[in-house]
């Protein structure tokens, strides 16, 4: 890769030949579309042609509208193929952990009825499980609706994360979203230690899910006065 390769984070290679072929193909298709639209337009405005009164009007209009919509969608899609590129990444060029900058992850929600709290908490836990130095990663959850279930859910998410994060890092778990991980079929493994850890984490996950969803249902039934415009301000921090 040369002396400069270690300093590169990624390399972008443009496929000029494929780009030329795709643009030529697009041009030929565009000419064909113009011919079709000319034919359709000529038919509509040529009342002297005997065929004008022989063809049913509604099917002709329907077909013309379908062609127009399909052509519009094709025009929107085709430019993505004009400049095909291939990217190569160099993870080994990333700076060491002490040199990485701090990052902030913001998760926003507003209405627990439209955005179920358990799904929001899965997003928060996933952000906390990112492969990044823990001391340089901050995750913020903003609830514009000020729902008490969000605060309670955050406490539960923090408690579950103390189990989930070590499990992810120890066994290099993918995906790092607990909901996605436990909803897919269990992977086969002969490592009894991993199986025991996974079963333990799954029990913690099910308990976490039940507590959050129980509180969420209660919140929707009872806390009807709280809204995005009428709620107390609450700020609370957690550290793992």
JSON list of N, CA and C in Angstrom, two decimals, residues 53-122:
[
{"chain": "A", "resi": 53, "resn": "UNK", "atom": "N", "xyz": [-60.77, 6.83, -32.38]},
{"chain": "A", "resi": 53, "resn": "UNK", "atom": "CA", "xyz": [-62.09, 6.46, -31.89]},
{"chain": "A", "resi": 53, "resn": "UNK", "atom": "C", "xyz": [-62.25, 4.96, -31.72]},
{"chain": "A", "resi": 54, "resn": "UNK", "atom": "N", "xyz": [-61.23, 4.20, -32.13]},
{"chain": "A", "resi": 54, "resn": "UNK", "atom": "CA", "xyz": [-61.30, 2.74, -32.02]},
{"chain": "A", "resi": 54, "resn": "UNK", "atom": "C", "xyz": [-60.72, 2.24, -30.70]},
{"chain": "A", "resi": 55, "resn": "UNK", "atom": "N", "xyz": [-59.79, 2.99, -30.15]},
{"chain": "A", "resi": 55, "resn": "UNK", "atom": "CA", "xyz": [-59.11, 2.56, -28.91]},
{"chain": "A", "resi": 55, "resn": "UNK", "atom": "C", "xyz": [-59.88, 3.08, -27.70]},
{"chain": "A", "resi": 56, "resn": "UNK", "atom": "N", "xyz": [-60.22, 2.23, -26.73]},
{"chain": "A", "resi": 56, "resn": "UNK", "atom": "CA", "xyz": [-60.90, 2.71, -25.50]},
{"chain": "A", "resi": 56, "resn": "UNK", "atom": "C", "xyz": [-60.06, 3.76, -24.79]},
{"chain": "A", "resi": 57, "resn": "UNK", "atom": "N", "xyz": [-60.70, 4.83, -24.41]},
{"chain": "A", "resi": 57, "resn": "UNK", "atom": "CA", "xyz": [-59.97, 5.97, -23.84]},
{"chain": "A", "resi": 57, "resn": "UNK", "atom": "C", "xyz": [-59.37, 5.65, -22.47]},
{"chain": "A", "resi": 58, "resn": "UNK", "atom": "N", "xyz": [-60.15, 5.03, -21.56]},
{"chain": "A", "resi": 58, "resn": "UNK", "atom": "CA", "xyz": [-59.68, 4.80, -20.19]},
{"chain": "A", "resi": 58, "resn": "UNK", "atom": "C", "xyz": [-58.46, 3.88, -20.13]},
{"chain": "A", "resi": 59, "resn": "UNK", "atom": "N", "xyz": [-58.46, 2.72, -20.81]},
{"chain": "A", "resi": 59, "resn": "UNK", "atom": "CA", "xyz": [-57.24, 1.90, -20.78]},
{"chain": "A", "resi": 59, "resn": "UNK", "atom": "C", "xyz": [-56.02, 2.62, -21.33]},
{"chain": "A", "resi": 60, "resn": "UNK", "atom": "N", "xyz": [-56.23, 3.42, -22.37]},
{"chain": "A", "resi": 60, "resn": "UNK", "atom": "CA", "xyz": [-55.10, 4.15, -22.97]},
{"chain": "A", "resi": 60, "resn": "UNK", "atom": "C", "xyz": [-54.53, 5.16, -21.96]},
{"chain": "A", "resi": 61, "resn": "UNK", "atom": "N", "xyz": [-55.39, 5.88, -21.28]},
{"chain": "A", "resi": 61, "resn": "UNK", "atom": "CA", "xyz": [-54.93, 6.84, -20.28]},
{"chain": "A", "resi": 61, "resn": "UNK", "atom": "C", "xyz": [-54.24, 6.12, -19.13]},
{"chain": "A", "resi": 62, "resn": "UNK", "atom": "N", "xyz": [-54.78, 4.99, -18.71]},
{"chain": "A", "resi": 62, "resn": "UNK", "atom": "CA", "xyz": [-54.18, 4.23, -17.60]},
{"chain": "A", "resi": 62, "resn": "UNK", "atom": "C", "xyz": [-52.78, 3.76, -17.95]},
{"chain": "A", "resi": 63, "resn": "UNK", "atom": "N", "xyz": [-52.62, 3.21, -19.15]},
{"chain": "A", "resi": 63, "resn": "UNK", "atom": "CA", "xyz": [-51.30, 2.76, -19.60]},
{"chain": "A", "resi": 63, "resn": "UNK", "atom": "C", "xyz": [-50.34, 3.93, -19.70]},
{"chain": "A", "resi": 64, "resn": "UNK", "atom": "N", "xyz": [-50.81, 5.05, -20.22]},
{"chain": "A", "resi": 64, "resn": "UNK", "atom": "CA", "xyz": [-49.95, 6.23, -20.35]},
{"chain": "A", "resi": 64, "resn": "UNK", "atom": "C", "xyz": [-49.50, 6.74, -18.98]},
{"chain": "A", "resi": 65, "resn": "UNK", "atom": "N", "xyz": [-50.42, 6.76, -18.02]},
{"chain": "A", "resi": 65, "resn": "UNK", "atom": "CA", "xyz": [-50.07, 7.21, -16.67]},
{"chain": "A", "resi": 65, "resn": "UNK", "atom": "C", "xyz": [-49.06, 6.26, -16.03]},
{"chain": "A", "resi": 66, "resn": "UNK", "atom": "N", "xyz": [-49.25, 4.95, -16.24]},
{"chain": "A", "resi": 66, "resn": "UNK", "atom": "CA", "xyz": [-48.31, 3.97, -15.69]},
{"chain": "A", "resi": 66, "resn": "UNK", "atom": "C", "xyz": [-46.92, 4.16, -16.28]},
{"chain": "A", "resi": 67, "resn": "UNK", "atom": "N", "xyz": [-46.85, 4.41, -17.58]},
{"chain": "A", "resi": 67, "resn": "UNK", "atom": "CA", "xyz": [-45.56, 4.65, -18.23]},
{"chain": "A", "resi": 67, "resn": "UNK", "atom": "C", "xyz": [-44.92, 5.92, -17.70]},
{"chain": "A", "resi": 68, "resn": "UNK", "atom": "N", "xyz": [-45.72, 6.93, -17.46]},
{"chain": "A", "resi": 68, "resn": "UNK", "atom": "CA", "xyz": [-45.19, 8.20, -16.94]},
{"chain": "A", "resi": 68, "resn": "UNK", "atom": "C", "xyz": [-44.60, 8.02, -15.54]},
{"chain": "A", "resi": 69, "resn": "UNK", "atom": "N", "xyz": [-45.32, 7.31, -14.67]},
{"chain": "A", "resi": 69, "resn": "UNK", "atom": "CA", "xyz": [-44.83, 7.07, -13.31]},
{"chain": "A", "resi": 69, "resn": "UNK", "atom": "C", "xyz": [-43.57, 6.21, -13.33]},
{"chain": "A", "resi": 70, "resn": "UNK", "atom": "N", "xyz": [-43.58, 5.15, -14.13]},
{"chain": "A", "resi": 70, "resn": "UNK", "atom": "CA", "xyz": [-42.40, 4.27, -14.21]},
{"chain": "A", "resi": 70, "resn": "UNK", "atom": "C", "xyz": [-41.19, 5.03, -14.73]},
{"chain": "A", "resi": 71, "resn": "UNK", "atom": "N", "xyz": [-41.41, 5.89, -15.71]},
{"chain": "A", "resi": 71, "resn": "UNK", "atom": "CA", "xyz": [-40.30, 6.68, -16.26]},
{"chain": "A", "resi": 71, "resn": "UNK", "atom": "C", "xyz": [-39.75, 7.65, -15.22]},
{"chain": "A", "resi": 72, "resn": "UNK", "atom": "N", "xyz": [-40.64, 8.25, -14.45]},
{"chain": "A", "resi": 72, "resn": "UNK", "atom": "CA", "xyz": [-40.20, 9.18, -13.40]},
{"chain": "A", "resi": 72, "resn": "UNK", "atom": "C", "xyz": [-39.35, 8.45, -12.36]},
{"chain": "A", "resi": 73, "resn": "UNK", "atom": "N", "xyz": [-39.79, 7.27, -11.93]},
{"chain": "A", "resi": 73, "resn": "UNK", "atom": "CA", "xyz": [-39.01, 6.49, -10.97]},
{"chain": "A", "resi": 73, "resn": "UNK", "atom": "C", "xyz": [-37.67, 6.07, -11.56]},
{"chain": "A", "resi": 74, "resn": "UNK", "atom": "N", "xyz": [-37.66, 5.74, -12.83]},
{"chain": "A", "resi": 74, "resn": "UNK", "atom": "CA", "xyz": [-36.41, 5.35, -13.48]},
{"chain": "A", "resi": 74, "resn": "UNK", "atom": "C", "xyz": [-35.44, 6.53, -13.52]},
{"chain": "A", "resi": 75, "resn": "UNK", "atom": "N", "xyz": [-35.94, 7.72, -13.82]},
{"chain": "A", "resi": 75, "resn": "UNK", "atom": "CA", "xyz": [-35.08, 8.91, -13.86]},
{"chain": "A", "resi": 75, "resn": "UNK", "atom": "C", "xyz": [-34.47, 9.19, -12.49]},
{"chain": "A", "resi": 76, "resn": "UNK", "atom": "N", "xyz": [-35.24, 8.97, -11.42]},
{"chain": "A", "resi": 76, "resn": "UNK", "atom": "CA", "xyz": [-34.71, 9.20, -10.07]},
{"chain": "A", "resi": 76, "resn": "UNK", "atom": "C", "xyz": [-33.64, 8.18, -9.70]},
{"chain": "A", "resi": 77, "resn": "UNK", "atom": "N", "xyz": [-33.77, 6.95, -10.19]},
{"chain": "A", "resi": 77, "resn": "UNK", "atom": "CA", "xyz": [-32.85, 5.88, -9.81]},
{"chain": "A", "resi": 77, "resn": "UNK", "atom": "C", "xyz": [-31.57, 5.87, -10.62]},
{"chain": "A", "resi": 78, "resn": "UNK", "atom": "N", "xyz": [-31.66, 6.21, -11.89]},
{"chain": "A", "resi": 78, "resn": "UNK", "atom": "CA", "xyz": [-30.56, 5.99, -12.81]},
{"chain": "A", "resi": 78, "resn": "UNK", "atom": "C", "xyz": [-29.28, 6.77, -12.49]},
{"chain": "A", "resi": 79, "resn": "UNK", "atom": "N", "xyz": [-29.33, 8.02, -12.01]},
{"chain": "A", "resi": 79, "resn": "UNK", "atom": "CA", "xyz": [-28.07, 8.74, -11.73]},
{"chain": "A", "resi": 79, "resn": "UNK", "atom": "C", "xyz": [-27.15, 8.04, -10.74]},
{"chain": "A", "resi": 80, "resn": "UNK", "atom": "N", "xyz": [-27.68, 7.18, -9.88]},
{"chain": "A", "resi": 80, "resn": "UNK", "atom": "CA", "xyz": [-26.83, 6.47, -8.93]},
{"chain": "A", "resi": 80, "resn": "UNK", "atom": "C", "xyz": [-25.87, 5.51, -9.63]},
{"chain": "A", "resi": 81, "resn": "UNK", "atom": "N", "xyz": [-26.15, 5.15, -10.88]},
{"chain": "A", "resi": 81, "resn": "UNK", "atom": "CA", "xyz": [-25.29, 4.21, -11.61]},
{"chain": "A", "resi": 81, "resn": "UNK", "atom": "C", "xyz": [-24.32, 4.92, -12.53]},
{"chain": "A", "resi": 82, "resn": "UNK", "atom": "N", "xyz": [-24.35, 6.24, -12.59]},
{"chain": "A", "resi": 82, "resn": "UNK", "atom": "CA", "xyz": [-23.48, 6.96, -13.50]},
{"chain": "A", "resi": 82, "resn": "UNK", "atom": "C", "xyz": [-22.03, 6.99, -13.03]},
{"chain": "A", "resi": 83, "resn": "UNK", "atom": "N", "xyz": [-21.82, 6.98, -11.72]},
{"chain": "A", "resi": 83, "resn": "UNK", "atom": "CA", "xyz": [-20.45, 7.05, -11.18]},
{"chain": "A", "resi": 83, "resn": "UNK", "atom": "C", "xyz": [-20.24, 5.92, -10.17]},
{"chain": "A", "resi": 84, "resn": "UNK", "atom": "N", "xyz": [-20.17, 4.67, -10.63]},
{"chain": "A", "resi": 84, "resn": "UNK", "atom": "CA", "xyz": [-19.97, 3.55, -9.68]},
{"chain": "A", "resi": 84, "resn": "UNK", "atom": "C", "xyz": [-18.59, 3.62, -9.04]},
{"chain": "A", "resi": 85, "resn": "UNK", "atom": "N", "xyz": [-18.54, 3.40, -7.74]},
{"chain": "A", "resi": 85, "resn": "UNK", "atom": "CA", "xyz": [-17.28, 3.44, -7.00]},
{"chain": "A", "resi": 85, "resn": "UNK", "atom": "C", "xyz": [-17.20, 2.24, -6.07]},
{"chain": "A", "resi": 86, "resn": "UNK", "atom": "N", "xyz": [-15.98, 1.90, -5.71]},
{"chain": "A", "resi": 86, "resn": "UNK", "atom": "CA", "xyz": [-15.70, 0.86, -4.72]},
{"chain": "A", "resi": 86, "resn": "UNK", "atom": "C", "xyz": [-14.84, 1.48, -3.63]},
{"chain": "A", "resi": 87, "resn": "UNK", "atom": "N", "xyz": [-15.24, 1.27, -2.39]},
{"chain": "A", "resi": 87, "resn": "UNK", "atom": "CA", "xyz": [-14.49, 1.83, -1.26]},
{"chain": "A", "resi": 87, "resn": "UNK", "atom": "C", "xyz": [-13.79, 0.71, -0.50]},
{"chain": "A", "resi": 88, "resn": "UNK", "atom": "N", "xyz": [-12.55, 0.97, -0.16]},
{"chain": "A", "resi": 88, "resn": "UNK", "atom": "CA", "xyz": [-11.76, 0.05, 0.66]},
{"chain": "A", "resi": 88, "resn": "UNK", "atom": "C", "xyz": [-11.39, 0.76, 1.95]},
{"chain": "A", "resi": 89, "resn": "UNK", "atom": "N", "xyz": [-11.69, 0.15, 3.08]},
{"chain": "A", "resi": 89, "resn": "UNK", "atom": "CA", "xyz": [-11.40, 0.78, 4.37]},
{"chain": "A", "resi": 89, "resn": "UNK", "atom": "C", "xyz": [-10.15, 0.15, 4.98]},
{"chain": "A", "resi": 90, "resn": "UNK", "atom": "N", "xyz": [-9.46, 0.92, 5.80]},
{"chain": "A", "resi": 90, "resn": "UNK", "atom": "CA", "xyz": [-8.25, 0.47, 6.47]},
{"chain": "A", "resi": 90, "resn": "UNK", "atom": "C", "xyz": [-8.41, 0.65, 7.98]},
{"chain": "A", "resi": 91, "resn": "UNK", "atom": "N", "xyz": [-9.06, -0.31, 8.64]},
{"chain": "A", "resi": 91, "resn": "UNK", "atom": "CA", "xyz": [-9.27, -0.17, 10.10]},
{"chain": "A", "resi": 91, "resn": "UNK", "atom": "C", "xyz": [-7.97, -0.06, 10.88]},
{"chain": "A", "resi": 92, "resn": "UNK", "atom": "N", "xyz": [-6.89, -0.64, 10.31]},
{"chain": "A", "resi": 92, "resn": "UNK", "atom": "CA", "xyz": [-5.61, -0.58, 11.03]},
{"chain": "A", "resi": 92, "resn": "UNK", "atom": "C", "xyz": [-5.06, 0.83, 11.08]},
{"chain": "A", "resi": 93, "resn": "UNK", "atom": "N", "xyz": [-5.62, 1.74, 10.27]},
{"chain": "A", "resi": 93, "resn": "UNK", "atom": "CA", "xyz": [-5.15, 3.12, 10.27]},
{"chain": "A", "resi": 93, "resn": "UNK", "atom": "C", "xyz": [-5.84, 3.98, 11.32]},
{"chain": "A", "resi": 94, "resn": "UNK", "atom": "N", "xyz": [-6.85, 3.43, 11.98]},
{"chain": "A", "resi": 94, "resn": "UNK", "atom": "CA", "xyz": [-7.51, 4.19, 13.03]},
{"chain": "A", "resi": 94, "resn": "UNK", "atom": "C", "xyz": [-6.53, 4.47, 14.17]},
{"chain": "A", "resi": 95, "resn": "UNK", "atom": "N", "xyz": [-6.63, 5.62, 14.79]},
{"chain": "A", "resi": 95, "resn": "UNK", "atom": "CA", "xyz": [-5.73, 5.92, 15.91]},
{"chain": "A", "resi": 95, "resn": "UNK", "atom": "C", "xyz": [-5.99, 4.98, 17.09]},
{"chain": "A", "resi": 96, "resn": "UNK", "atom": "N", "xyz": [-5.01, 4.85, 17.94]},
{"chain": "A", "resi": 96, "resn": "UNK", "atom": "CA", "xyz": [-5.15, 4.02, 19.13]},
{"chain": "A", "resi": 96, "resn": "UNK", "atom": "C", "xyz": [-6.21, 4.61, 20.06]},
{"chain": "A", "resi": 97, "resn": "UNK", "atom": "N", "xyz": [-6.72, 3.78, 20.95]},
{"chain": "A", "resi": 97, "resn": "UNK", "atom": "CA", "xyz": [-7.80, 4.21, 21.84]},
{"chain": "A", "resi": 97, "resn": "UNK", "atom": "C", "xyz": [-7.51, 5.52, 22.57]},
{"chain": "A", "resi": 98, "resn": "UNK", "atom": "N", "xyz": [-6.30, 5.72, 23.10]},
{"chain": "A", "resi": 98, "resn": "UNK", "atom": "CA", "xyz": [-6.05, 6.99, 23.81]},
{"chain": "A", "resi": 98, "resn": "UNK", "atom": "C", "xyz": [-6.14, 8.23, 22.91]},
{"chain": "A", "resi": 99, "resn": "UNK", "atom": "N", "xyz": [-5.97, 8.04, 21.59]},
{"chain": "A", "resi": 99, "resn": "UNK", "atom": "CA", "xyz": [-5.99, 9.17, 20.68]},
{"chain": "A", "resi": 99, "resn": "UNK", "atom": "C", "xyz": [-7.35, 9.41, 20.03]},
{"chain": "A", "resi": 100, "resn": "UNK", "atom": "N", "xyz": [-8.30, 8.52, 20.28]},
{"chain": "A", "resi": 100, "resn": "UNK", "atom": "CA", "xyz": [-9.62, 8.68, 19.68]},
{"chain": "A", "resi": 100, "resn": "UNK", "atom": "C", "xyz": [-10.35, 9.85, 20.35]},
{"chain": "A", "resi": 101, "resn": "UNK", "atom": "N", "xyz": [-11.12, 10.62, 19.58]},
{"chain": "A", "resi": 101, "resn": "UNK", "atom": "CA", "xyz": [-11.88, 11.73, 20.18]},
{"chain": "A", "resi": 101, "resn": "UNK", "atom": "C", "xyz": [-13.11, 11.21, 20.91]},
{"chain": "A", "resi": 102, "resn": "UNK", "atom": "N", "xyz": [-13.61, 11.99, 21.84]},
{"chain": "A", "resi": 102, "resn": "UNK", "atom": "CA", "xyz": [-14.86, 11.65, 22.51]},
{"chain": "A", "resi": 102, "resn": "UNK", "atom": "C", "xyz": [-16.04, 11.86, 21.58]},
{"chain": "A", "resi": 103, "resn": "UNK", "atom": "N", "xyz": [-17.03, 10.99, 21.68]},
{"chain": "A", "resi": 103, "resn": "UNK", "atom": "CA", "xyz": [-18.22, 11.13, 20.84]},
{"chain": "A", "resi": 103, "resn": "UNK", "atom": "C", "xyz": [-19.47, 11.13, 21.72]},
{"chain": "A", "resi": 104, "resn": "UNK", "atom": "N", "xyz": [-20.48, 11.83, 21.26]},
{"chain": "A", "resi": 104, "resn": "UNK", "atom": "CA", "xyz": [-21.78, 11.89, 21.94]},
{"chain": "A", "resi": 104, "resn": "UNK", "atom": "C", "xyz": [-22.84, 11.28, 21.04]},
{"chain": "A", "resi": 105, "resn": "UNK", "atom": "N", "xyz": [-23.65, 10.41, 21.59]},
{"chain": "A", "resi": 105, "resn": "UNK", "atom": "CA", "xyz": [-24.76, 9.79, 20.86]},
{"chain": "A", "resi": 105, "resn": "UNK", "atom": "C", "xyz": [-26.06, 10.30, 21.48]},
{"chain": "A", "resi": 106, "resn": "UNK", "atom": "N", "xyz": [-26.89, 10.92, 20.66]},
{"chain": "A", "resi": 106, "resn": "UNK", "atom": "CA", "xyz": [-28.17, 11.46, 21.13]},
{"chain": "A", "resi": 106, "resn": "UNK", "atom": "C", "xyz": [-29.31, 10.59, 20.62]},
{"chain": "A", "resi": 107, "resn": "UNK", "atom": "N", "xyz": [-30.14, 10.14, 21.54]},
{"chain": "A", "resi": 107, "resn": "UNK", "atom": "CA", "xyz": [-31.35, 9.38, 21.20]},
{"chain": "A", "resi": 107, "resn": "UNK", "atom": "C", "xyz": [-32.54, 10.24, 21.63]},
{"chain": "A", "resi": 108, "resn": "UNK", "atom": "N", "xyz": [-33.42, 10.54, 20.70]},
{"chain": "A", "resi": 108, "resn": "UNK", "atom": "CA", "xyz": [-34.55, 11.43, 21.00]},
{"chain": "A", "resi": 108, "resn": "UNK", "atom": "C", "xyz": [-35.88, 10.68, 20.88]},
{"chain": "A", "resi": 109, "resn": "UNK", "atom": "N", "xyz": [-36.78, 10.97, 21.78]},
{"chain": "A", "resi": 109, "resn": "UNK", "atom": "CA", "xyz": [-38.14, 10.42, 21.73]},
{"chain": "A", "resi": 109, "resn": "UNK", "atom": "C", "xyz": [-39.09, 11.49, 22.24]},
{"chain": "A", "resi": 110, "resn": "UNK", "atom": "N", "xyz": [-40.38, 11.29, 22.04]},
{"chain": "A", "resi": 110, "resn": "UNK", "atom": "CA", "xyz": [-41.35, 12.31, 22.45]},
{"chain": "A", "resi": 110, "resn": "UNK", "atom": "C", "xyz": [-42.66, 11.74, 22.94]},
{"chain": "A", "resi": 111, "resn": "UNK", "atom": "N", "xyz": [-43.05, 10.60, 22.40]},
{"chain": "A", "resi": 111, "resn": "UNK", "atom": "CA", "xyz": [-44.37, 10.06, 22.73]},
{"chain": "A", "resi": 111, "resn": "UNK", "atom": "C", "xyz": [-44.26, 8.55, 22.92]},
{"chain": "A", "resi": 112, "resn": "UNK", "atom": "N", "xyz": [-44.38, 8.06, 24.16]},
{"chain": "A", "resi": 112, "resn": "UNK", "atom": "CA", "xyz": [-44.25, 6.61, 24.39]},
{"chain": "A", "resi": 112, "resn": "UNK", "atom": "C", "xyz": [-45.33, 5.78, 23.71]},
{"chain": "A", "resi": 113, "resn": "UNK", "atom": "N", "xyz": [-46.44, 6.42, 23.34]},
{"chain": "A", "resi": 113, "resn": "UNK", "atom": "CA", "xyz": [-47.49, 5.67, 22.64]},
{"chain": "A", "resi": 113, "resn": "UNK", "atom": "C", "xyz": [-47.10, 5.38, 21.20]},
{"chain": "A", "resi": 114, "resn": "UNK", "atom": "N", "xyz": [-46.49, 6.37, 20.55]},
{"chain": "A", "resi": 114, "resn": "UNK", "atom": "CA", "xyz": [-46.06, 6.19, 19.16]},
{"chain": "A", "resi": 114, "resn": "UNK", "atom": "C", "xyz": [-44.68, 5.54, 19.08]},
{"chain": "A", "resi": 115, "resn": "UNK", "atom": "N", "xyz": [-43.86, 5.75, 20.09]},
{"chain": "A", "resi": 115, "resn": "UNK", "atom": "CA", "xyz": [-42.51, 5.18, 20.13]},
{"chain": "A", "resi": 115, "resn": "UNK", "atom": "C", "xyz": [-42.41, 4.34, 21.40]},
{"chain": "A", "resi": 116, "resn": "UNK", "atom": "N", "xyz": [-42.79, 3.06, 21.35]},
{"chain": "A", "resi": 116, "resn": "UNK", "atom": "CA", "xyz": [-42.78, 2.23, 22.56]},
{"chain": "A", "resi": 116, "resn": "UNK", "atom": "C", "xyz": [-41.45, 2.31, 23.30]},
{"chain": "A", "resi": 117, "resn": "UNK", "atom": "N", "xyz": [-41.55, 2.43, 24.61]},
{"chain": "A", "resi": 117, "resn": "UNK", "atom": "CA", "xyz": [-40.37, 2.65, 25.45]},
{"chain": "A", "resi": 117, "resn": "UNK", "atom": "C", "xyz": [-39.35, 1.53, 25.31]},
{"chain": "A", "resi": 118, "resn": "UNK", "atom": "N", "xyz": [-39.81, 0.30, 25.19]},
{"chain": "A", "resi": 118, "resn": "UNK", "atom": "CA", "xyz": [-38.87, -0.81, 25.11]},
{"chain": "A", "resi": 118, "resn": "UNK", "atom": "C", "xyz": [-37.99, -0.71, 23.86]},
{"chain": "A", "resi": 119, "resn": "UNK", "atom": "N", "xyz": [-38.57, -0.28, 22.74]},
{"chain": "A", "resi": 119, "resn": "UNK", "atom": "CA", "xyz": [-37.77, -0.08, 21.54]},
{"chain": "A", "resi": 119, "resn": "UNK", "atom": "C", "xyz": [-36.76, 1.03, 21.70]},
{"chain": "A", "resi": 120, "resn": "UNK", "atom": "N", "xyz": [-37.15, 2.11, 22.37]},
{"chain": "A", "resi": 120, "resn": "UNK", "atom": "CA", "xyz": [-36.23, 3.21, 22.62]},
{"chain": "A", "resi": 120, "resn": "UNK", "atom": "C", "xyz": [-35.08, 2.75, 23.51]},
{"chain": "A", "resi": 121, "resn": "UNK", "atom": "N", "xyz": [-35.38, 1.95, 24.53]},
{"chain": "A", "resi": 121, "resn": "UNK", "atom": "CA", "xyz": [-34.34, 1.46, 25.43]},
{"chain": "A", "resi": 121, "resn": "UNK", "atom": "C", "xyz": [-33.37, 0.52, 24.71]},
{"chain": "A", "resi": 122, "resn": "UNK", "atom": "N", "xyz": [-33.86, -0.24, 23.75]},
{"chain": "A", "resi": 122, "resn": "UNK", "atom": "CA", "xyz": [-32.98, -1.08, 22.95]},
{"chain": "A", "resi": 122, "resn": "UNK", "atom": "C", "xyz": [-32.00, -0.23, 22.14]}
]
